[in-house]
XYZ file of N, CA and C in Angstrom:
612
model
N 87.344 -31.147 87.367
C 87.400 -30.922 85.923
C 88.552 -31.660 85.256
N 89.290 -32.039 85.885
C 90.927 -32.742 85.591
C 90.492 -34.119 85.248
N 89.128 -34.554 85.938
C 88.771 -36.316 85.505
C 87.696 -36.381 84.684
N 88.058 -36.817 83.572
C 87.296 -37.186 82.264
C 85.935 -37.843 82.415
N 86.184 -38.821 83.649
C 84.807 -39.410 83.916
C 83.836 -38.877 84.680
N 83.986 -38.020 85.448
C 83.103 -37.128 86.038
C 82.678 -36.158 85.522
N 83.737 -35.513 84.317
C 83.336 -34.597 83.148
C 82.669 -35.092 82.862
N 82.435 -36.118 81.911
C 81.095 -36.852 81.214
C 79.960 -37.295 81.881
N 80.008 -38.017 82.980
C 79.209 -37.905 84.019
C 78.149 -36.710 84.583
N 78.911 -35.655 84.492
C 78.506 -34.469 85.167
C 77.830 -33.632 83.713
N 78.036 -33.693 82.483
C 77.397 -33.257 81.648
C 76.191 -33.707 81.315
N 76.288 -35.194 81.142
C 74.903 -35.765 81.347
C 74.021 -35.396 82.157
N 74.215 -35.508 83.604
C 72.968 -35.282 84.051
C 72.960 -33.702 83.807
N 73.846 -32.540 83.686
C 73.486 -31.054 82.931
C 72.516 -31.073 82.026
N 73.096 -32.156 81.390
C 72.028 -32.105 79.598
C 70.449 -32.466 80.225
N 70.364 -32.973 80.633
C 69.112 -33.901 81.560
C 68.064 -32.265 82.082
N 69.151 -32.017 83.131
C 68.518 -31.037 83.442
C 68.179 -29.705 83.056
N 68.969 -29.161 82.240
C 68.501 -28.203 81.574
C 67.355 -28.668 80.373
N 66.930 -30.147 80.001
C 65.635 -30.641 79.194
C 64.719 -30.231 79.922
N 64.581 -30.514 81.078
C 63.527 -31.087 82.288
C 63.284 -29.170 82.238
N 64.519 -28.712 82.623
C 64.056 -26.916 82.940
C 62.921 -26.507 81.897
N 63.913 -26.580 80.527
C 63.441 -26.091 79.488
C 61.804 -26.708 79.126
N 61.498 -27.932 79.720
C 60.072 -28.382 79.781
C 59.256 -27.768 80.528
N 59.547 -27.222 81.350
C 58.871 -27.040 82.558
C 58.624 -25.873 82.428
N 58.804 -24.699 81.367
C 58.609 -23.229 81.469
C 56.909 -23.416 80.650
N 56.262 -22.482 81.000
C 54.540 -22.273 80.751
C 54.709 -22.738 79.098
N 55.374 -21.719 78.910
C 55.673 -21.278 77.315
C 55.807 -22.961 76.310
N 56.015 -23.521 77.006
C 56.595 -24.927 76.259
C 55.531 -25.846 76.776
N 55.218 -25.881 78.311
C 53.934 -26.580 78.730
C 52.645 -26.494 77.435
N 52.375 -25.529 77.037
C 51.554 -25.098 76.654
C 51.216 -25.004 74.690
N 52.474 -26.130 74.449
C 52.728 -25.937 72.896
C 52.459 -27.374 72.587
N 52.625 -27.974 71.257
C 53.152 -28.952 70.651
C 54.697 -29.568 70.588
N 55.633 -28.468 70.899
C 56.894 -28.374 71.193
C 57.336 -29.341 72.682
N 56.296 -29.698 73.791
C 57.024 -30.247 75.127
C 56.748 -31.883 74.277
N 56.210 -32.244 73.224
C 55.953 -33.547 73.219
C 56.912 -33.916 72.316
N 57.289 -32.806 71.398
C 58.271 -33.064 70.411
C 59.627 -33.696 70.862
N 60.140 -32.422 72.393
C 61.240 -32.238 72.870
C 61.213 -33.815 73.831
N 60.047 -34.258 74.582
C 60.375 -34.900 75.314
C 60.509 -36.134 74.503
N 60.082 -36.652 73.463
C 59.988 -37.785 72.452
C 61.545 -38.102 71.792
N 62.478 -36.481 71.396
C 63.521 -36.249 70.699
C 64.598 -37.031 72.054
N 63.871 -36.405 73.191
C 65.450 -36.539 74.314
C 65.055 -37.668 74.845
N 63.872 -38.948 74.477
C 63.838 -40.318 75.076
C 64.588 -41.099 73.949
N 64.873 -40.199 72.924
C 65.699 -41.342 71.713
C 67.006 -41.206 71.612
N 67.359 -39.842 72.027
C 68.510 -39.127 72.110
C 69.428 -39.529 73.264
N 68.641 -40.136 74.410
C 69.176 -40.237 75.929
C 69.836 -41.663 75.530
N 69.646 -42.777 75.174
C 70.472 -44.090 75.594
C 71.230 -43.892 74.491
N 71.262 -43.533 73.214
C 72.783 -43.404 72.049
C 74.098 -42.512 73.040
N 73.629 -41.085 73.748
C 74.359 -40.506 74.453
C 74.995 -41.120 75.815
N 73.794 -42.056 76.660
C 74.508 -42.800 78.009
C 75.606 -43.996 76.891
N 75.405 -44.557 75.959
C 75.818 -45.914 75.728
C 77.462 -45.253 75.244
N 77.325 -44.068 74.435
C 78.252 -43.125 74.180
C 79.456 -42.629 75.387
N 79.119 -42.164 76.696
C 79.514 -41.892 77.750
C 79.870 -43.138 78.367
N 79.467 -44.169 78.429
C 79.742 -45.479 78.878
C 81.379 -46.219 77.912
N 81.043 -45.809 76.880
C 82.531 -46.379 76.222
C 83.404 -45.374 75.988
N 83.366 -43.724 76.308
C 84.356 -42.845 76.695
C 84.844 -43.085 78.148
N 84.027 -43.751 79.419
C 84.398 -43.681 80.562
C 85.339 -44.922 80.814
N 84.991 -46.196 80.504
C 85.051 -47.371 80.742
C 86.096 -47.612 80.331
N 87.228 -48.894 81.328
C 88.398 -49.003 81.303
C 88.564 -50.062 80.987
N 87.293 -51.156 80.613
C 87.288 -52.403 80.283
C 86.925 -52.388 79.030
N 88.418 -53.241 78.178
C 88.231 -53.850 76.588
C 87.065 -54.186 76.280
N 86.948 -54.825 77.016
C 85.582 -56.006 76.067
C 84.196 -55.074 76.401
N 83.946 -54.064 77.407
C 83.092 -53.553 77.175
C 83.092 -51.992 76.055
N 84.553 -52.215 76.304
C 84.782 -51.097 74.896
C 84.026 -51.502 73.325
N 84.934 -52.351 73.199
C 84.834 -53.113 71.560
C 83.367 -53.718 71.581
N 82.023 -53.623 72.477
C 81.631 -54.544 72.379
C 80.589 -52.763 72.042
N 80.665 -51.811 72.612
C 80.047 -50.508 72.360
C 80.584 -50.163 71.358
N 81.722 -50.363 70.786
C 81.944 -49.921 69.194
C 81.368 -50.305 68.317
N 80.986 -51.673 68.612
C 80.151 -52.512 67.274
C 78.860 -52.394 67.385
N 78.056 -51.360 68.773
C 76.856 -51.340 68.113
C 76.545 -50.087 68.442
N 77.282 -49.226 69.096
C 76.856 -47.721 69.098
C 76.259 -47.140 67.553
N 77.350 -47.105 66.382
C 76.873 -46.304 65.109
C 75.426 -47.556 64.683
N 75.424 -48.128 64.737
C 74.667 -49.417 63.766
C 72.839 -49.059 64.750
N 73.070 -48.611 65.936
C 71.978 -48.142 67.187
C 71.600 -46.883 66.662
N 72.595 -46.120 66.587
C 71.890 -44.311 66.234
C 71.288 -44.896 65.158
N 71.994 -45.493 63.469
C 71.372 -45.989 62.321
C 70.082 -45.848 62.312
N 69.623 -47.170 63.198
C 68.238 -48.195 63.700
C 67.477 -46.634 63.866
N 67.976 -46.050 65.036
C 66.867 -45.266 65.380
C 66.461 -44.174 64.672
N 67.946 -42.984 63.945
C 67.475 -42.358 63.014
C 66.710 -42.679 61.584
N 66.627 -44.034 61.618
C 65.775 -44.949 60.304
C 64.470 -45.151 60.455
N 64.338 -46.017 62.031
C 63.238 -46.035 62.030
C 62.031 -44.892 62.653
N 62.907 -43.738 62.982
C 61.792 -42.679 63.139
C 61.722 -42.050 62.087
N 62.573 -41.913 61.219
C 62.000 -41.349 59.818
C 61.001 -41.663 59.199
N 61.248 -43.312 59.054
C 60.077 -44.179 58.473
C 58.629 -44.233 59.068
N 59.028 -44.528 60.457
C 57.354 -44.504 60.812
C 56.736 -43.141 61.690
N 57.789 -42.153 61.409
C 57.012 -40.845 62.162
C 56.865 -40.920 63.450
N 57.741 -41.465 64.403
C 57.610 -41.185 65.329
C 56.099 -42.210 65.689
N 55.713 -43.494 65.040
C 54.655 -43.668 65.617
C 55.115 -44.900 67.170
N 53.902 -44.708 67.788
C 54.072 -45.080 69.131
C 54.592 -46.405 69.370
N 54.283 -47.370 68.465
C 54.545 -48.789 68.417
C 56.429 -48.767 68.293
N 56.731 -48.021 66.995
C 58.176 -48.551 66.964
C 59.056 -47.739 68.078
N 58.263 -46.145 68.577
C 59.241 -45.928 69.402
C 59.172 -46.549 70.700
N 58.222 -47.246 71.204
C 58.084 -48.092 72.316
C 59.149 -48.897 72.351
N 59.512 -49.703 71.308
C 60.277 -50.656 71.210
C 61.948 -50.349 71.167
N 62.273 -48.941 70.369
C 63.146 -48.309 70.401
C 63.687 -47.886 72.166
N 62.965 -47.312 72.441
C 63.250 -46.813 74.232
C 63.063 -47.981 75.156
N 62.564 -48.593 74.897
C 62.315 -50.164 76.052
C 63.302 -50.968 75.657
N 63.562 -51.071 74.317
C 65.051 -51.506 74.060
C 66.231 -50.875 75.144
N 66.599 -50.026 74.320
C 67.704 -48.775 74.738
C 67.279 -48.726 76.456
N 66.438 -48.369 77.108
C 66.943 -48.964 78.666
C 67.444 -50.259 78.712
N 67.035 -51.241 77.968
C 67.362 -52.466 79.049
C 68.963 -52.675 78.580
N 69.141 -52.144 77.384
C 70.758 -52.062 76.820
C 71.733 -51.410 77.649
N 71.283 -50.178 78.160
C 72.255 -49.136 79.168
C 72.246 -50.326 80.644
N 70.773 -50.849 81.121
C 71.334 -51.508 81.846
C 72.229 -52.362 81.853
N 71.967 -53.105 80.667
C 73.038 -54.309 80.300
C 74.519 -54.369 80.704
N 74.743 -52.762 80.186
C 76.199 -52.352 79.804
C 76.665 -51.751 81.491
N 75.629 -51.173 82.166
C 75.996 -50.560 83.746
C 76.555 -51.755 84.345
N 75.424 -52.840 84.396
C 75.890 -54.099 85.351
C 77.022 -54.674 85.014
N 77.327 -55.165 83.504
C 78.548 -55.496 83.559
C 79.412 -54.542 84.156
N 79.585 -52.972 83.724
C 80.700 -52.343 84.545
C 80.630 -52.667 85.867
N 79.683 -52.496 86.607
C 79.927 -52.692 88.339
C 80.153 -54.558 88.295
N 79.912 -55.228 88.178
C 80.254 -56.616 88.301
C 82.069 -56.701 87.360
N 82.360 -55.944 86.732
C 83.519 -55.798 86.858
C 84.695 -54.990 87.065
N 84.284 -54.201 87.682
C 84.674 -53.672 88.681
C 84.766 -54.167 90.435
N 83.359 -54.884 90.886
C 83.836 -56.039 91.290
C 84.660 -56.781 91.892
N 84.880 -57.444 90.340
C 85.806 -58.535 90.430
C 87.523 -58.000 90.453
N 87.540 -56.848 90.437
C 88.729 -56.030 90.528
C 89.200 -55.999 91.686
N 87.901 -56.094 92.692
C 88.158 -55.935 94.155
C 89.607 -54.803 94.223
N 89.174 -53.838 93.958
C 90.002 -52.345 94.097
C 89.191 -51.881 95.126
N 89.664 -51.150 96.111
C 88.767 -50.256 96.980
C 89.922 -48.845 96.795
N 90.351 -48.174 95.945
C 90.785 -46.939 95.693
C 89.738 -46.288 95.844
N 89.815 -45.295 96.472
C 89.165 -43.537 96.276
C 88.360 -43.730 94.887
N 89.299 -43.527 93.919
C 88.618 -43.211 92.858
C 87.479 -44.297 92.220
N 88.471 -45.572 92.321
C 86.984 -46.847 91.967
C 85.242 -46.672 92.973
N 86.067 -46.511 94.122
C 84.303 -45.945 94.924
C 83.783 -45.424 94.268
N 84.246 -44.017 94.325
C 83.283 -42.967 93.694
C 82.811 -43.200 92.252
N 83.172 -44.370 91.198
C 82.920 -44.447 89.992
C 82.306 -45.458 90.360
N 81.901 -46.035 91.524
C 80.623 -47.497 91.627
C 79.263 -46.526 92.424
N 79.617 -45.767 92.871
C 78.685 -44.538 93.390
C 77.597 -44.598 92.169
N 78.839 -43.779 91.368
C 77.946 -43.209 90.228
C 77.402 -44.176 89.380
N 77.569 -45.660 89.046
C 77.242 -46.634 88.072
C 75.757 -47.182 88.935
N 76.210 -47.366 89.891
C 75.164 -47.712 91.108
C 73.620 -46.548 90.763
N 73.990 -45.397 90.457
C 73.003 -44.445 90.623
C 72.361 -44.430 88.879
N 73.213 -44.539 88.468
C 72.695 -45.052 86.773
C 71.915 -46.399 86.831
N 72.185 -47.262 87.459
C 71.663 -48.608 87.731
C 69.989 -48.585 88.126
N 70.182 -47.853 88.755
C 68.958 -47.590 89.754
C 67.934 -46.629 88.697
N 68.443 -45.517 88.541
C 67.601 -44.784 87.768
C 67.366 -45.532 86.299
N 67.893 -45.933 85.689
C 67.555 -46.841 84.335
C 66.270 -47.502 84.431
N 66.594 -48.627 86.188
C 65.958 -49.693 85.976
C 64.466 -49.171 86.768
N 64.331 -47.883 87.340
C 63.781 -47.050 87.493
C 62.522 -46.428 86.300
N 63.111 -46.363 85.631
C 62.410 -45.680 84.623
C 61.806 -46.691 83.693
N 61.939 -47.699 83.520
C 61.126 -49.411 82.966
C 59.720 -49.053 83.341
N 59.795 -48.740 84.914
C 58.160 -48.617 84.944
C 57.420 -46.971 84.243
N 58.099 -45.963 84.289
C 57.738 -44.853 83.456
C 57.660 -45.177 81.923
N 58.483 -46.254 81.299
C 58.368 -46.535 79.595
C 56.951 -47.207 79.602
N 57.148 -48.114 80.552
C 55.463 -49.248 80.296
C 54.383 -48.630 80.426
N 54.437 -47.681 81.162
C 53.101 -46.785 81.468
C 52.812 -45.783 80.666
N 53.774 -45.016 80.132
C 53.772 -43.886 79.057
C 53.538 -44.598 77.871
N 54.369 -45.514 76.970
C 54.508 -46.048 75.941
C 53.344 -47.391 75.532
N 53.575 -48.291 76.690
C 52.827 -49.528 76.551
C 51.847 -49.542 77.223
N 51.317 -48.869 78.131
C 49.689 -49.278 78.782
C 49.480 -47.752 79.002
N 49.739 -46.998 77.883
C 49.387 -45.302 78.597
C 47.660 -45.168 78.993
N 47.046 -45.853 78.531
C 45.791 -45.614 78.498
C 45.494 -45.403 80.489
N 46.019 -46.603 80.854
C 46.189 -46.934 82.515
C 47.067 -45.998 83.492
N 48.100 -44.961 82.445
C 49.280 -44.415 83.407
C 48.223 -42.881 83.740
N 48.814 -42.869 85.274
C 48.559 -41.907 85.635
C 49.394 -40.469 85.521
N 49.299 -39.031 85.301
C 50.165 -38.578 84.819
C 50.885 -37.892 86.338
N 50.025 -37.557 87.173
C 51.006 -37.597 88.504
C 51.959 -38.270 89.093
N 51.404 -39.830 88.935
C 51.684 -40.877 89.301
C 53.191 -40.815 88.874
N 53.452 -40.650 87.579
C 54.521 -40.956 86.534
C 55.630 -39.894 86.931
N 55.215 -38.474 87.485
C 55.825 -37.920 87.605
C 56.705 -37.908 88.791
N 55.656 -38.233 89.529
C 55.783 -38.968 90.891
C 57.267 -39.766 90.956
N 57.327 -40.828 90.054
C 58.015 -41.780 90.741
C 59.347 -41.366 89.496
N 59.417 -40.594 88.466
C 60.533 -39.971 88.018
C 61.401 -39.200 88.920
N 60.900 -38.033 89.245
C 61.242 -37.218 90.397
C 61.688 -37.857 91.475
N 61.147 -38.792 92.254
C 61.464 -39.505 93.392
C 62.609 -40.833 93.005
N 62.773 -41.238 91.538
C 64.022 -41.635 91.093
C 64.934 -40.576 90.674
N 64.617 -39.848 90.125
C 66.033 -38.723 90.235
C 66.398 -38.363 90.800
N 66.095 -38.076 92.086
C 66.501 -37.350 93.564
C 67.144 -37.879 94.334
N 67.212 -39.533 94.167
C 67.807 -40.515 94.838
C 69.303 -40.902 93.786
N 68.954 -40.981 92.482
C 69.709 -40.924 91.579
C 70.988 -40.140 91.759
N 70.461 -38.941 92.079
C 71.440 -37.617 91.922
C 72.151 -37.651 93.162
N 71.347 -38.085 94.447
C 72.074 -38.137 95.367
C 72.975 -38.858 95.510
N 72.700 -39.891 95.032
C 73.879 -41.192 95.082
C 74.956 -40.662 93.912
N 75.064 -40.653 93.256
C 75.761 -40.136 91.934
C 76.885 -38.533 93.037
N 75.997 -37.669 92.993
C 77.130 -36.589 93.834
C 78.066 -37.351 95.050
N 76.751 -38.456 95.765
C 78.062 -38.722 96.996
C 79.509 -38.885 96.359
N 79.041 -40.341 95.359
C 80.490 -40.167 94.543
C 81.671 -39.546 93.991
N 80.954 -38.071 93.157
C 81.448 -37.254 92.889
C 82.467 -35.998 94.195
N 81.346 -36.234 94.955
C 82.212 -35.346 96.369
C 83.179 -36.167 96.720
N 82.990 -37.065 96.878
C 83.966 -38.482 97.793
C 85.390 -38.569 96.663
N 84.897 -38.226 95.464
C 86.375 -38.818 94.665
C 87.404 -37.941 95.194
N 88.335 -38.633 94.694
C 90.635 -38.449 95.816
C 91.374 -38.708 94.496
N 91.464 -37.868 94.280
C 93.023 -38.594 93.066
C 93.570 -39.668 93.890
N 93.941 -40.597 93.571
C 94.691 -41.878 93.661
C 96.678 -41.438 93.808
N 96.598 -41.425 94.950
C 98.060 -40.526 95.021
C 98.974 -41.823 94.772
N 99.809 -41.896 93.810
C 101.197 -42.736 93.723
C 102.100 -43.067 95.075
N 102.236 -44.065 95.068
C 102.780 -44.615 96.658
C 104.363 -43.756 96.164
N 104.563 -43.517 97.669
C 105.924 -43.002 98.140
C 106.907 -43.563 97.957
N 108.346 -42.525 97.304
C 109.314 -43.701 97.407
C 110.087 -43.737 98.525
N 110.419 -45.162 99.059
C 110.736 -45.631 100.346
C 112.298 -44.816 100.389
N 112.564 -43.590 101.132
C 113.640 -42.957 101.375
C 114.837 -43.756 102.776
N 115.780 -43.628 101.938
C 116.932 -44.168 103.454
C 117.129 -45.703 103.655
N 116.570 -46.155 102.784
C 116.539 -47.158 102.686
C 117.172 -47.956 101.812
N 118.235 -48.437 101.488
C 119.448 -49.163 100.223
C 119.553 -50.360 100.638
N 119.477 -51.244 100.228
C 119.678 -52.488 100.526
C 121.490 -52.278 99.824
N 122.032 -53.280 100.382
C 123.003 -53.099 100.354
C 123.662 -54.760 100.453
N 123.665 -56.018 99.246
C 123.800 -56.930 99.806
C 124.823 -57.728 99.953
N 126.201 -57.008 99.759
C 127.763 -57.233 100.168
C 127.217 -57.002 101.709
N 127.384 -55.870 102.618
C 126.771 -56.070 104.109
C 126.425 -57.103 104.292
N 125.685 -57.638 104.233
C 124.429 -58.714 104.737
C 125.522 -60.048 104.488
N 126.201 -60.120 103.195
C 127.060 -61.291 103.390
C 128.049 -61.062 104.220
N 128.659 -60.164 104.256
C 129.599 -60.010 105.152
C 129.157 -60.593 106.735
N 127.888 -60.076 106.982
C 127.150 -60.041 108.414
C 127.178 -61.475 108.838
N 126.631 -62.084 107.398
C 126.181 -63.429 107.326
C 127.349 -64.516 107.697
């Protein structure tokens, strides 16, 4: 609870899962309400990862580069679902966007991170977790094309199928991280030890 990035980390996939719960009860199966909710949290999900991505991230340029289009992104999307009601065409484009953007922004973090060539405790466990975002994002491309762009062809097992079987792998990889993280302990100071360099000339 002491690391900010696993806080945020760890809420996300909360938020995730208590959607998925809250879908899954009869009561909601069985309404107009599971299409509402699941439509609200596919528009809602990449403003919030892209959000969590520039609270976590220790790199400038991927900071400043999420400042200039995080508000101007919610804008787009709270605009254009007003305007066209939620119809299927613009939100296709909205969510097939917004994955390939979160990917955008994952890969640069792990490619620079990288190039940091750090192997600390703590950098692992935060390539764990980018790694498991990576995967599940680029994961879910084939759930947008099939739901959104060729639904006529998607199967609805099928879909569920290979969500589930990306989240499970997702989550697993993501906790290894989370278990594995070490605070980064500050090196020791070297005791008994004075250099002393009158001695040494003297010696010399």
């Amino acid at each position: 609870m002491k690391n900010r990035i696993l806080v945020w980390f760890g809420l996300y996939w909360c938020w995730a899962g208590l959607v998925n719960i809250v879908c899954s009860a009869e009561v909601i199966k069985q309404s107009m309400a599971l299409n509402i909710i699941e439509r609200l949290y596919n528009l809602a999900d990449i403003p919030f990862m892209l959000f969590i991505l520039y609270s976590t991230t220790e790199i400038d340029g991927i900071r400043k580069s999420l400042r200039k289009i995080l508000i101007p992104l919610l804008c787009v999307e709270i605009g254009a679902s007003i305007v066209s009601w939620f119809m299927s065409g613009v939100e296709t484009v909205i969510v097939f966007g917004g994955v390939l953007l979160v990917l955008y922004y994952v890969l640069w973090t792990i490619i620079s991170y990288s190039r940091k060539n750090s192997f600390s405790e703590s950098h692992t466990s935060y390539q764990y977790i980018y790694y498991a975002l990576l995967f599940e994002y680029a994961t879910s491309i084939i759930t947008v094309i099939y739901s959104y762009i060729m639904p006529e062809r998607a199967n609805t097992d099928d879909s569920f199928m290979i969500f589930y079987i990306s989240t499970i792998i997702a989550i697993a990889t993501a906790s290894a991280g989370i278990l594995t993280y070490q605070e980064q302990k500050p090196q020791e100071k070297i005791k008994g030890q004075k250099f002393q360099p009158e001695a040494e000339i003297r010696y010399l």
